[in-house]
mmCIF file of C-alpha atoms in Angstrom:
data_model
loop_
_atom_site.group_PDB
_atom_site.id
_atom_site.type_symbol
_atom_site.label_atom_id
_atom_site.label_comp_id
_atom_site.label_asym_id
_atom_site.label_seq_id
_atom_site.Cartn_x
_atom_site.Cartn_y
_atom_site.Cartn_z
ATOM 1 C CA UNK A 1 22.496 -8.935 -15.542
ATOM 2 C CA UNK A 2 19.558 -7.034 -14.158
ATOM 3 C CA UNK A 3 16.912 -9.556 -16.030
ATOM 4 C CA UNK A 4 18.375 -12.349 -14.396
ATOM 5 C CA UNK A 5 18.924 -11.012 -10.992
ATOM 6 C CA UNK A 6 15.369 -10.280 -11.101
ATOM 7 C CA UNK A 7 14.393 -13.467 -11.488
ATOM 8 C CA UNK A 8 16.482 -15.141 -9.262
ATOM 9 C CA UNK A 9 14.524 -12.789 -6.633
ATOM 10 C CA UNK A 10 11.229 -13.463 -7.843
ATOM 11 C CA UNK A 11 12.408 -17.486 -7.619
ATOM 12 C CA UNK A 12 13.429 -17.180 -4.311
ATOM 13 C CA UNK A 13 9.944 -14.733 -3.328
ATOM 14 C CA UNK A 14 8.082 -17.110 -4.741
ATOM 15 C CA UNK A 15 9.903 -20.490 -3.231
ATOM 16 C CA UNK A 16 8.935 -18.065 0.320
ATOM 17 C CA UNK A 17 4.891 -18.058 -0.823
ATOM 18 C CA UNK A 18 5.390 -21.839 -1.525
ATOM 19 C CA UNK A 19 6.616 -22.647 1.921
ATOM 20 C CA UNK A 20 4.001 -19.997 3.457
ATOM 21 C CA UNK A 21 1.029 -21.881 2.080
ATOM 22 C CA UNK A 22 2.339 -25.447 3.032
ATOM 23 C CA UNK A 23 1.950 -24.269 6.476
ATOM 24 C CA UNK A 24 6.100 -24.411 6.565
ATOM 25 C CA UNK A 25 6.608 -21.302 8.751
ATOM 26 C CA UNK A 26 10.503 -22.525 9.808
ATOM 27 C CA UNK A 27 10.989 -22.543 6.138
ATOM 28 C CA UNK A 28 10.323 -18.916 5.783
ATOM 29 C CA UNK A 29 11.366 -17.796 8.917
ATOM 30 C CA UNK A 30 15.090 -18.774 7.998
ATOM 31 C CA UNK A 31 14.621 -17.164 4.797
ATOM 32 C CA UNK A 32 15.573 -13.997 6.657
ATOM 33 C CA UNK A 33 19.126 -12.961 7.579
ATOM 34 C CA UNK A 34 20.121 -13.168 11.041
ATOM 35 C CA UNK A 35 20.229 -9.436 11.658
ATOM 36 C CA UNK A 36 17.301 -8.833 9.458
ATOM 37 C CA UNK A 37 14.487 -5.854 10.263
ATOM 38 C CA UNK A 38 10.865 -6.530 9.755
ATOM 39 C CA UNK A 39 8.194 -3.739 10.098
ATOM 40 C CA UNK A 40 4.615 -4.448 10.018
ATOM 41 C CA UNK A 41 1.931 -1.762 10.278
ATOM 42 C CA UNK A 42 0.028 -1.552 12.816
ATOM 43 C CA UNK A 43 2.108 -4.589 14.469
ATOM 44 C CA UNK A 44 5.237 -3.048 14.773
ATOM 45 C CA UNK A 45 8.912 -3.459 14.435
ATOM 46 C CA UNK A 46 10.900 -6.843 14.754
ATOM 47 C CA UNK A 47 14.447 -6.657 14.647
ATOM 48 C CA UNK A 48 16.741 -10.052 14.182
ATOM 49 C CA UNK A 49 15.973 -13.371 13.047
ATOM 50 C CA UNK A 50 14.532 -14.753 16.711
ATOM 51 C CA UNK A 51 12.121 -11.795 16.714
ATOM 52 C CA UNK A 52 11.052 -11.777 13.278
ATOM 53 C CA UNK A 53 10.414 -15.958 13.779
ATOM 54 C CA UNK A 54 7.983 -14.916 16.895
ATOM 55 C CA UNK A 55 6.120 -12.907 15.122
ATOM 56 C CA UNK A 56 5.428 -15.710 12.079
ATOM 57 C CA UNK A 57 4.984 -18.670 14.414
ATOM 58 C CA UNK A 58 2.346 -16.828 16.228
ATOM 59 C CA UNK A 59 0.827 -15.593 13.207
ATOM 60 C CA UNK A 60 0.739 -19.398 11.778
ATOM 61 C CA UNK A 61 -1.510 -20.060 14.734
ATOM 62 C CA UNK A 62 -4.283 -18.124 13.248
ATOM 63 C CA UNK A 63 -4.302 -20.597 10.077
ATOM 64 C CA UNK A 64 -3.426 -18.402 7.409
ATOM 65 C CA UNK A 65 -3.015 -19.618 3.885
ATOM 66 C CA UNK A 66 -3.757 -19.057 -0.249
ATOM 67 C CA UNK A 67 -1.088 -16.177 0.080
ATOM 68 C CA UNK A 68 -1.099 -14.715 -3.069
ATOM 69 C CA UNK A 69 1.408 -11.643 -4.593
ATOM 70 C CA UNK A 70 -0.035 -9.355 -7.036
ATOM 71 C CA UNK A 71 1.035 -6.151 -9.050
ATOM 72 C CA UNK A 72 5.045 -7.276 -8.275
ATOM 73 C CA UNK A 73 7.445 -4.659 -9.340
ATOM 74 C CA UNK A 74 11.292 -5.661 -8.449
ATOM 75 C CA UNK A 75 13.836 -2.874 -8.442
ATOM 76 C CA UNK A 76 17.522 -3.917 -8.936
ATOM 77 C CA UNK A 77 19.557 -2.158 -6.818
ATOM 78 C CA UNK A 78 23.157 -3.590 -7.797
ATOM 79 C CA UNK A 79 24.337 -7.653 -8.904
ATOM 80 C CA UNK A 80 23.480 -8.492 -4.600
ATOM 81 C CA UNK A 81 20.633 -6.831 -3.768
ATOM 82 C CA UNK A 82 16.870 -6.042 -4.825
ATOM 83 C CA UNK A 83 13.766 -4.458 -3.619
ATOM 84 C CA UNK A 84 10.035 -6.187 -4.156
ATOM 85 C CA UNK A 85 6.709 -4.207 -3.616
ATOM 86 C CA UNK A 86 3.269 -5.814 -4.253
ATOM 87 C CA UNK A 87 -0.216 -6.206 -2.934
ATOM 88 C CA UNK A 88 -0.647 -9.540 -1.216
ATOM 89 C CA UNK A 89 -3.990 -11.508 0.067
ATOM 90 C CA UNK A 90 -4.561 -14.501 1.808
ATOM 91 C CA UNK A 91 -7.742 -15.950 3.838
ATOM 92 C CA UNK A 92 -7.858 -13.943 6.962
ATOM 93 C CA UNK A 93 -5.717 -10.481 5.848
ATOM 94 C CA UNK A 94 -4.717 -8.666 2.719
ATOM 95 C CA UNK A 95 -2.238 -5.660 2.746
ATOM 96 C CA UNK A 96 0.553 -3.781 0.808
ATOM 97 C CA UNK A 97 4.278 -4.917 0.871
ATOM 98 C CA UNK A 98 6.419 -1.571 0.697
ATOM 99 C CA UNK A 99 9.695 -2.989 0.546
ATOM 100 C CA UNK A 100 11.376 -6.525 0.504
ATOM 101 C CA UNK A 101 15.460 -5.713 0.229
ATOM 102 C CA UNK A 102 16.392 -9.568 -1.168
ATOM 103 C CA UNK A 103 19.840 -9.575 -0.326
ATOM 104 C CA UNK A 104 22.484 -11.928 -2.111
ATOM 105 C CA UNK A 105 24.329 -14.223 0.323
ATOM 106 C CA UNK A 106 27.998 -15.948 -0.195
ATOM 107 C CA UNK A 107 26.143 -19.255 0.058
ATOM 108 C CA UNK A 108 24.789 -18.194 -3.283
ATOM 109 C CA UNK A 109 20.642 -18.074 -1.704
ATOM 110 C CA UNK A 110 18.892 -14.932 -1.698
ATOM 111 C CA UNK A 111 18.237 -13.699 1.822
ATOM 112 C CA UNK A 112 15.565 -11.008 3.228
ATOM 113 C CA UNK A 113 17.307 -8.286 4.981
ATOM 114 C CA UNK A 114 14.616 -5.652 5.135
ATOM 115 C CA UNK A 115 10.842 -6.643 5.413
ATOM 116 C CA UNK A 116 8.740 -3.547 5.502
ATOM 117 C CA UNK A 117 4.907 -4.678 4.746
ATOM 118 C CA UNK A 118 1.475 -3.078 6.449
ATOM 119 C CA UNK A 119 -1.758 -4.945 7.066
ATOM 120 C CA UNK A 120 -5.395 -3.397 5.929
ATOM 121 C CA UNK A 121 -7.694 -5.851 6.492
ATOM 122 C CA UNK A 122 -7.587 -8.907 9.319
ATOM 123 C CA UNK A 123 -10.049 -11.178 9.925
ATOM 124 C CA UNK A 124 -11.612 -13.647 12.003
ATOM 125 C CA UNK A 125 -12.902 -16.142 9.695
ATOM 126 C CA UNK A 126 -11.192 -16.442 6.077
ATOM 127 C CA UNK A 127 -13.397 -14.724 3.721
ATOM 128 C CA UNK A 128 -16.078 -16.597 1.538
ATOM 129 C CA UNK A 129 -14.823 -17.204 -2.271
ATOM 130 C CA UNK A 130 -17.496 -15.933 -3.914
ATOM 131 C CA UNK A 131 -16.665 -12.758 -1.947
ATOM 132 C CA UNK A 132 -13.637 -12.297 -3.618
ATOM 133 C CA UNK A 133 -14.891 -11.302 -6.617
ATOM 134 C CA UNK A 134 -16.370 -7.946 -7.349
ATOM 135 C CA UNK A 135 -18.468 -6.362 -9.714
ATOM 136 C CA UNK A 136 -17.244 -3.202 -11.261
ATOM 137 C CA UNK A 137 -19.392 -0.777 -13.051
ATOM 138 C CA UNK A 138 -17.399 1.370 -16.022
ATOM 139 C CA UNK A 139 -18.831 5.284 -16.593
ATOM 140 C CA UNK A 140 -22.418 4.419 -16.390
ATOM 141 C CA UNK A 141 -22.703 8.078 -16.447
ATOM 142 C CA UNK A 142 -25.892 9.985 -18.106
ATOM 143 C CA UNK A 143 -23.480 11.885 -20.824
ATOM 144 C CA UNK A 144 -23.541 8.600 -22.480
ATOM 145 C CA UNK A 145 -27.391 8.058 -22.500
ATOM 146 C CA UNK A 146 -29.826 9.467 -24.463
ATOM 147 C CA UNK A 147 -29.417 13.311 -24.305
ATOM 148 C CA UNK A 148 -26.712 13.338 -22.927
ATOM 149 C CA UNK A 149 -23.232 15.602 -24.431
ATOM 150 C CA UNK A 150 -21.648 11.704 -26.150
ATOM 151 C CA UNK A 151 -24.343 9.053 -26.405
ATOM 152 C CA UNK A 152 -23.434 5.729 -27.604
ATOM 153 C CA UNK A 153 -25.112 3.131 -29.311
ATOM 154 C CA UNK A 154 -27.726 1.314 -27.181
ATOM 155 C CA UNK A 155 -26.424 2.380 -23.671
ATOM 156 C CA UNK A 156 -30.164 1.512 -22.364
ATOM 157 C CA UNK A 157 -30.314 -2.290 -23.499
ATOM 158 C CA UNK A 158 -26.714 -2.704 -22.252
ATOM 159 C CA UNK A 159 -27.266 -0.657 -18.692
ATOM 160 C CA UNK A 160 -29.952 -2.939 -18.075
ATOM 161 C CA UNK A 161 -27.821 -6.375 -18.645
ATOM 162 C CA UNK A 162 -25.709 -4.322 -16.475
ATOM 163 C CA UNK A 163 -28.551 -3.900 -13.758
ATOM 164 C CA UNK A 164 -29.398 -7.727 -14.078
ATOM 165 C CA UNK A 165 -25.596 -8.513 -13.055
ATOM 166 C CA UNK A 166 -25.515 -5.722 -10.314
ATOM 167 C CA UNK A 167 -29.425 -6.773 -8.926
ATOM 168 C CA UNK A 168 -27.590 -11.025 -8.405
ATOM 169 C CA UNK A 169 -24.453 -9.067 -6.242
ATOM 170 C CA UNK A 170 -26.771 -6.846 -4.696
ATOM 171 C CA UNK A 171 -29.160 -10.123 -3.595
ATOM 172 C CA UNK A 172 -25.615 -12.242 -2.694
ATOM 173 C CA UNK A 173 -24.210 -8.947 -0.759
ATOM 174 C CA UNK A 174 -20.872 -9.505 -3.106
ATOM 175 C CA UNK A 175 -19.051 -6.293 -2.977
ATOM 176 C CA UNK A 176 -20.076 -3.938 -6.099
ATOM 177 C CA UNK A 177 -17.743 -0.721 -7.228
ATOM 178 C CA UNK A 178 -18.640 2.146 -9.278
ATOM 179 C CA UNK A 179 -16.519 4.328 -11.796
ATOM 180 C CA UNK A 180 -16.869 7.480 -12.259
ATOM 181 C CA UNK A 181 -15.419 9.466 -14.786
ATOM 182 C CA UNK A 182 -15.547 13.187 -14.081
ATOM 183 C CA UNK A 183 -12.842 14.882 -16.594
ATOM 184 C CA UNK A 184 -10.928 17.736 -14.696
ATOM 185 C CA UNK A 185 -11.455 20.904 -17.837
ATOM 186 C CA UNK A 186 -14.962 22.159 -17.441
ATOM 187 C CA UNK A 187 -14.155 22.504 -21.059
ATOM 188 C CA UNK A 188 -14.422 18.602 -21.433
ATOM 189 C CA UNK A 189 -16.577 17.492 -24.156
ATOM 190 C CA UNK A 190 -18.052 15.346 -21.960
ATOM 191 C CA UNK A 191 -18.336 14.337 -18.340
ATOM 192 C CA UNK A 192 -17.203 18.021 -17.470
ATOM 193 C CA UNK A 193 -17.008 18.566 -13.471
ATOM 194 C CA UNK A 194 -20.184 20.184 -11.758
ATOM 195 C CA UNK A 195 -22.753 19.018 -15.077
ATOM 196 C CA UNK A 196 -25.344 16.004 -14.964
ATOM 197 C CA UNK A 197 -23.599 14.088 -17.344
ATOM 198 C CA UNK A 198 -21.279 13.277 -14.738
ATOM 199 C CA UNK A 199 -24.178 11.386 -12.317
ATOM 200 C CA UNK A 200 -24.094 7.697 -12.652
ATOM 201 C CA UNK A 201 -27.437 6.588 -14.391
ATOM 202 C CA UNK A 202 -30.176 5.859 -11.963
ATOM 203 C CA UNK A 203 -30.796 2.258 -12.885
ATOM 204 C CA UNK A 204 -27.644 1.730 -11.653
ATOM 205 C CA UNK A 205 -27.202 4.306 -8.681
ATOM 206 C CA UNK A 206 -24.613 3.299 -6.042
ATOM 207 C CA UNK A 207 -26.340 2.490 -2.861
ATOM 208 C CA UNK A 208 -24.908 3.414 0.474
ATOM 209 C CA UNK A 209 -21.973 1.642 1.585
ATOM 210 C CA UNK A 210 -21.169 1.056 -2.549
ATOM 211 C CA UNK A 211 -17.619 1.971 -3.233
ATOM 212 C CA UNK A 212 -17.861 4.923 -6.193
ATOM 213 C CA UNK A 213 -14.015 5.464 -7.296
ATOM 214 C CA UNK A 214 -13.978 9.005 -9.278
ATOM 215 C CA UNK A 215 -11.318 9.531 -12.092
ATOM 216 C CA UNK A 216 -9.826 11.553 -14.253
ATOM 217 C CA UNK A 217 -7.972 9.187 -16.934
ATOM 218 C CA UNK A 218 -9.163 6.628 -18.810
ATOM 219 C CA UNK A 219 -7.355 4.055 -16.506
ATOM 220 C CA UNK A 220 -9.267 3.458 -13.530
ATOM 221 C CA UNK A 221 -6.293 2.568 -11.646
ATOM 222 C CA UNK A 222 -4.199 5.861 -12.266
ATOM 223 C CA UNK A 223 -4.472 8.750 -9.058
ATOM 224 C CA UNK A 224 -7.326 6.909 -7.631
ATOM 225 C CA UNK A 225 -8.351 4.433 -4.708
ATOM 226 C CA UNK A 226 -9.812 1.565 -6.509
ATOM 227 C CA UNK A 227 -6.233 -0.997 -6.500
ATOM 228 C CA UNK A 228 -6.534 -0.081 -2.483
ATOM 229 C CA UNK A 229 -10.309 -0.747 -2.574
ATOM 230 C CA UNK A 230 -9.432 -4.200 -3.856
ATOM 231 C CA UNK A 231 -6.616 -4.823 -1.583
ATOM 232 C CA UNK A 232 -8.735 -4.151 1.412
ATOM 233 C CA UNK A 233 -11.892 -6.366 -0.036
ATOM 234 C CA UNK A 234 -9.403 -9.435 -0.870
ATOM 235 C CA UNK A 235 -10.496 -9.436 -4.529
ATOM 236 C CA UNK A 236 -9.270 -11.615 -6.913
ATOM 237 C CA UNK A 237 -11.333 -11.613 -9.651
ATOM 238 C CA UNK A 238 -13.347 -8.570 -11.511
ATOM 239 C CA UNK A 239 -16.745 -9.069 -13.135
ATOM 240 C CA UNK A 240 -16.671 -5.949 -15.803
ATOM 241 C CA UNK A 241 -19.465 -4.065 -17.278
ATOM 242 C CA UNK A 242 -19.855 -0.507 -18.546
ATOM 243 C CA UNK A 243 -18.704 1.951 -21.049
ATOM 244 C CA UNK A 244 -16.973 2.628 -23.748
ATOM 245 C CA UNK A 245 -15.823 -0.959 -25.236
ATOM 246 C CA UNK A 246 -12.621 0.723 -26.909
ATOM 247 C CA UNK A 247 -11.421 2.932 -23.834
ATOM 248 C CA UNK A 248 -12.478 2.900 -20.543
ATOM 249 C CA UNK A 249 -13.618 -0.888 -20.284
ATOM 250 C CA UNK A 250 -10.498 -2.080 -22.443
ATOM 251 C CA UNK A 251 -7.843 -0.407 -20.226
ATOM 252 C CA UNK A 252 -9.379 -1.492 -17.050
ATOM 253 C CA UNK A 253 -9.005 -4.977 -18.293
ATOM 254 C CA UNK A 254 -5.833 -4.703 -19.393
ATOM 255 C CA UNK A 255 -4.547 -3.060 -16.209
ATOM 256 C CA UNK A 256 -6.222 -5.235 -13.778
ATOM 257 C CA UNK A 257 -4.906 -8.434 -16.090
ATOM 258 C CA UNK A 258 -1.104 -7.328 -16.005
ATOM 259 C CA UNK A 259 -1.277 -6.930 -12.262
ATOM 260 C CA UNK A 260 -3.034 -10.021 -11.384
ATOM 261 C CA UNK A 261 -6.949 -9.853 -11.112
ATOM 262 C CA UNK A 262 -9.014 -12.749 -12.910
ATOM 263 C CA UNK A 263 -10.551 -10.461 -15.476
ATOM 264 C CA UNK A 264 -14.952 -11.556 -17.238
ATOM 265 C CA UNK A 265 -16.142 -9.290 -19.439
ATOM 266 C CA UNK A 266 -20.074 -9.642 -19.990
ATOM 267 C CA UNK A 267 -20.379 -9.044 -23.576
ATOM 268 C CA UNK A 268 -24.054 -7.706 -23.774
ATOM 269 C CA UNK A 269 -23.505 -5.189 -20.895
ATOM 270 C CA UNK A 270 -20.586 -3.261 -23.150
ATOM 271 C CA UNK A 271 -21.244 -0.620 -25.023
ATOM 272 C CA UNK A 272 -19.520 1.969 -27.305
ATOM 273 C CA UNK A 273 -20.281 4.707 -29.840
ATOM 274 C CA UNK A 274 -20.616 4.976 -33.451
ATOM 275 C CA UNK A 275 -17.383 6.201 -34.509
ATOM 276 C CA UNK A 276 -15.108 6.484 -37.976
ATOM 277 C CA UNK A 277 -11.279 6.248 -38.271
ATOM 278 C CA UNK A 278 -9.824 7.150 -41.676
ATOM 279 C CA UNK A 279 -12.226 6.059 -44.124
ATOM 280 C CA UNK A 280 -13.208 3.447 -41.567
ATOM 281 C CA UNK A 281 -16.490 3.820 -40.033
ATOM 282 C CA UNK A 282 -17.805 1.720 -37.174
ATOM 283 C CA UNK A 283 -21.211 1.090 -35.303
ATOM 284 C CA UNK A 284 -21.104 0.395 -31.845
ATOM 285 C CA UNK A 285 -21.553 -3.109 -31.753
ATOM 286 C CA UNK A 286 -18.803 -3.710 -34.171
ATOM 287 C CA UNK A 287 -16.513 -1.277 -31.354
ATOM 288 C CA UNK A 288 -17.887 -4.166 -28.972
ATOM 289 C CA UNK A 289 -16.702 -6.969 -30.830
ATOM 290 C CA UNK A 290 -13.538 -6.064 -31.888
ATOM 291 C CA UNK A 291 -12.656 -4.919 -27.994
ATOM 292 C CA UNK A 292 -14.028 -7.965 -26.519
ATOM 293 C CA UNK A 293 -12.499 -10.559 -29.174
ATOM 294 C CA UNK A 294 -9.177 -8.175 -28.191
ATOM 295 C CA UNK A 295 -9.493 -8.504 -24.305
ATOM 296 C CA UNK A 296 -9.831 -12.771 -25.016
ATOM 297 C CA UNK A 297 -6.761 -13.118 -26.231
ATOM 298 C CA UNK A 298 -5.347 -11.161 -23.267
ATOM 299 C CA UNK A 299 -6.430 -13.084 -20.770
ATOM 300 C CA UNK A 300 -10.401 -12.172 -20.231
ATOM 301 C CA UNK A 301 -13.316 -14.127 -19.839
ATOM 302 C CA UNK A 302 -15.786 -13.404 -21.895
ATOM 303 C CA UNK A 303 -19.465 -14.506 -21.530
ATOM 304 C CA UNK A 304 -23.267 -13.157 -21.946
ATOM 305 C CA UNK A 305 -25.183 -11.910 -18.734
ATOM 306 C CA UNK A 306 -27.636 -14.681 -19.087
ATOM 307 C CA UNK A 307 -24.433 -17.144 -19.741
ATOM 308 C CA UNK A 308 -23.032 -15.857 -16.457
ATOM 309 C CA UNK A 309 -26.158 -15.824 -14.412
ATOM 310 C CA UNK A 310 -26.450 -18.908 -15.081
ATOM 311 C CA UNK A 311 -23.464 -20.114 -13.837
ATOM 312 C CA UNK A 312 -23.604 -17.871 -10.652
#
């Protein structure tokens, strides 16, 4: 029951996106229940249907459109009601939706009866595509260079396809964000807190005004600010390079894949150590491949820094 009340609710969300990018605003405005509450940070709150349909019919004068859900979790609360929570972006704004209660009405359409979303970033002017995609640097950390407490194979050659990608978003001011792995035991192997190894490698050195996101997992994503980074920026796609092909780069992918970022690898500016599993042993580049042939079939672009200069 839960399965398909779930998505009967993401039918009817998504029929409400449909009508919001046709320019439809009636559509969506009587998507709501008559006595329905909408709260919208900083805006504020809008209670019933006529209030709630001021509020979109001004917006609509602004010329908003390509509204776009991502990282959608729906909570079934009982066979009439749900909750949905997601990041959205569109042309002039982006924000996080904290709660949509989709209520079940005896007409047998799902209804919004609670609207509770906040607004990070408006604009003026809807943002430039090529803006919307970002360049994210993996652990490009001096523990994984030469000298360092866990070098891997090549990290020089592949830091500097790295630098050729980040030097093109630099020259376009695209945004750029740095990772930084810093593990919380000073005991750590590697990338222990308040050691060198932790500094990102100067080749690649955020400059000022360069998001760095510091964490302590392998996922990017988990107790940090980067999936609030990208909500405020409007990105939709990630341009990945970095460290280590089997951990760091792989889960980013994957993450940022299941909740709705265009995902391209650039295969030349991976790397990975030499490592042995069993009576398995491996050599970097092999670690490479079998990551990157792993990240095509879920959902990645894949392509050479040359390949993707080329087309940028």
């Amino acid at each position: 029951m839960s399965q398909s009340i779930r998505q009967s609710v993401m039918q009817a969300s998504q029929q409400w996106i449909a009508d919001f990018n046709r320019g439809n605003a009636q559509a969506c405005i009587e998507r709501y229940q008559p006595d329905a509450t909408m709260q919208v940070s900083p805006f504020g709150r809008f209670e019933g249907i006529d209030a709630i349909g001021g509020f979109w019919s001004e917006f609509a004068k602004s010329g908003p459109a390509q509204l776009v859900y991502r990282n959608v979790e729906i909570k079934v609360l009982n066979d009439r009601q749900a909750i949905l929570s997601a990041n959205w972006s569109m042309n002039i704004a982006s924000g996080f939706i904290s709660k949509e209660l989709w209520t079940l009405s005896d007409d047998g359409q799902w209804y919004l009866q609670e609207d509770d979303f906040s607004v990070l970033t408006q604009l003026t002017a809807p943002l430039e595509q090529q803006k919307r995609t970002a360049l994210i640097l993996v652990d490009l950390q001096n523990d994984y260079f030469p000298g360092g407490r866990f070098e891997l194979e090549n990290p020089v050659a592949s830091t500097q396809k790295a630098k050729d990608i980040l030097t093109h978003f630099r020259a376009k001011q695209l945004p750029v964000i740095h990772i930084q792995h810093i593990f919380e035991s000073e005991n750590a192997p590697f990338f222990a807190p308040d050691t060198s190894g932790i500094e990102i490698a100067s080749s690649v050195a955020p400059l000022k005004g360069e998001p760095v996101i510091v964490k302590h997992h392998i996922d990017s994503f988990i107790d940090t600010a980067l999936e609030q980074t990208l909500v405020e920026l409007g990105i939709e796609k990630l341009v990945i390079v970095g460290a280590m092909a089997q951990a760091c780069v792989q889960t980013i992918c994957r993450s940022a894949t299941n909740k709705g970022y265009l995902c391209e690898v650039i295969s030349d500016a991976i790397a990975a150590p030499k490592l042995s599993y069993a009576e398995h042993s491996f050599s970097g580049a092999e670690l490479v491949a079998a990551n990157l042939l792993s990240l095509s079939f879920g959902g990645a672009e894949i392509n050479t820094a040359e390949q993707w200069l080329s087309a940028n």
